Coordinates of C-alpha atoms in Angstrom, one line a residue:
Q1 CA -0.3 0.1 0.0
N2 CA 1.0 3.5 -1.0
F3 CA -1.3 5.9 0.6
A4 CA -1.6 7.3 3.6
L5 CA -3.6 10.5 5.4
A6 CA -1.2 12.8 7.9
Y7 CA -3.0 15.5 9.7
E8 CA -2.8 18.1 12.1
G9 CA -5.3 20.4 14.1
S10 CA -3.7 23.0 16.4
Y11 CA -4.8 26.0 18.5
Q12 CA -2.7 28.7 19.4
Y13 CA -3.6 32.0 22.1
M14 CA -1.9 35.1 21.5
D15 CA -1.0 37.4 24.1
L16 CA 0.5 40.2 22.2
K17 CA 2.8 43.4 23.9
P18 CA 5.1 44.6 21.5
E19 CA 6.1 47.8 23.5
G20 CA 5.7 50.3 20.7
Y21 CA 7.6 48.7 18.3
N22 CA 6.2 50.4 15.0
D23 CA 3.4 52.1 16.7
R24 CA 1.8 48.8 17.8
H25 CA -0.8 48.5 20.7
A26 CA -0.9 45.0 23.2
V27 CA -3.7 42.8 21.5
N28 CA -4.7 39.1 22.1
G29 CA -7.0 36.3 20.4
S30 CA -6.9 32.7 19.2
F31 CA -5.4 31.1 15.8
Y32 CA -6.7 28.4 14.6
K33 CA -5.5 26.0 11.9
L34 CA -6.7 22.6 10.7
T35 CA -4.3 20.6 7.5
F36 CA -5.2 17.6 5.4
A37 CA -2.1 16.2 3.3
P38 CA -3.1 12.8 1.1
T39 CA 0.5 11.2 0.7
F40 CA 1.8 9.0 -1.9
K41 CA 5.2 6.7 -1.0
V42 CA 7.4 4.9 -3.3
G43 CA 8.1 2.6 -1.1
D44 CA 6.3 0.4 1.9
I45 CA 3.9 2.7 3.6
G46 CA 4.6 0.8 6.9
D47 CA 8.0 2.3 6.9
F48 CA 8.0 5.9 8.2
F49 CA 11.6 6.4 6.4
S50 CA 10.8 5.5 3.0
R51 CA 10.9 8.2 0.4
P52 CA 10.2 9.2 -1.8
E53 CA 6.8 10.8 -1.1
I54 CA 4.8 13.7 -2.6
R55 CA 2.0 15.2 -0.4
L56 CA -0.9 17.8 -1.8
Y57 CA -2.2 19.5 1.5
T58 CA -5.0 21.7 2.2
S59 CA -5.0 24.3 5.6
W60 CA -7.3 25.8 6.6
M61 CA -7.0 28.8 9.5
D62 CA -8.9 31.4 11.4
W63 CA -8.6 33.6 13.8
S64 CA -10.0 36.3 16.1
K65 CA -10.8 40.2 14.7
K66 CA -8.4 41.7 16.8
L67 CA -5.4 40.2 15.2
N68 CA -6.5 40.9 12.0
N69 CA -4.1 43.1 9.7
Y70 CA -1.8 42.5 13.2
A71 CA 1.8 42.1 10.8
S72 CA 0.5 43.6 7.7
D73 CA 4.0 45.6 7.2
D74 CA 6.4 42.7 9.1
A75 CA 8.7 40.7 6.3
L76 CA 5.8 37.8 6.1
G77 CA 3.0 39.6 6.8
S78 CA 0.0 40.5 3.9
S79 CA -2.3 43.7 4.4
G80 CA -5.6 41.5 3.2
F81 CA -5.4 38.5 5.7
K82 CA -9.0 39.0 7.8
S83 CA -10.2 37.1 10.2
G84 CA -13.4 34.2 8.9
G85 CA -10.9 31.7 7.3
E86 CA -8.2 31.3 5.1
W87 CA -7.3 28.5 2.6
S88 CA -4.0 27.1 1.6
F89 CA -3.1 24.7 -1.2
G90 CA -0.4 23.4 -2.3
M91 CA 2.0 20.4 -3.3
Q92 CA 5.4 18.9 -1.3
M93 CA 7.8 16.4 -2.5
E94 CA 10.7 14.6 0.2
T95 CA 13.6 12.8 -1.0
W96 CA 16.4 11.6 0.9
F97 CA 20.0 10.7 -0.8

């Protein structure tokens, strides 16, 4: 058998106190994420170290409204993020030499 389903769910409560950095004020809120990743392997699925493998993944994320645009001008931020849910899709390949 060459198929597995990887999944992850996470919750994080953030209490951010930037001490005036970039004119930001303290804020707190919650962040949620749920990921599903169907995985296809060349070797036996029972062998954790069996490679190569290809994963297709989708993640759904949501957060408290208070956290909207909190890091919009940081290196990893974006001005369009709003609470209410965001979807992310992708593909990943892993191989070892």
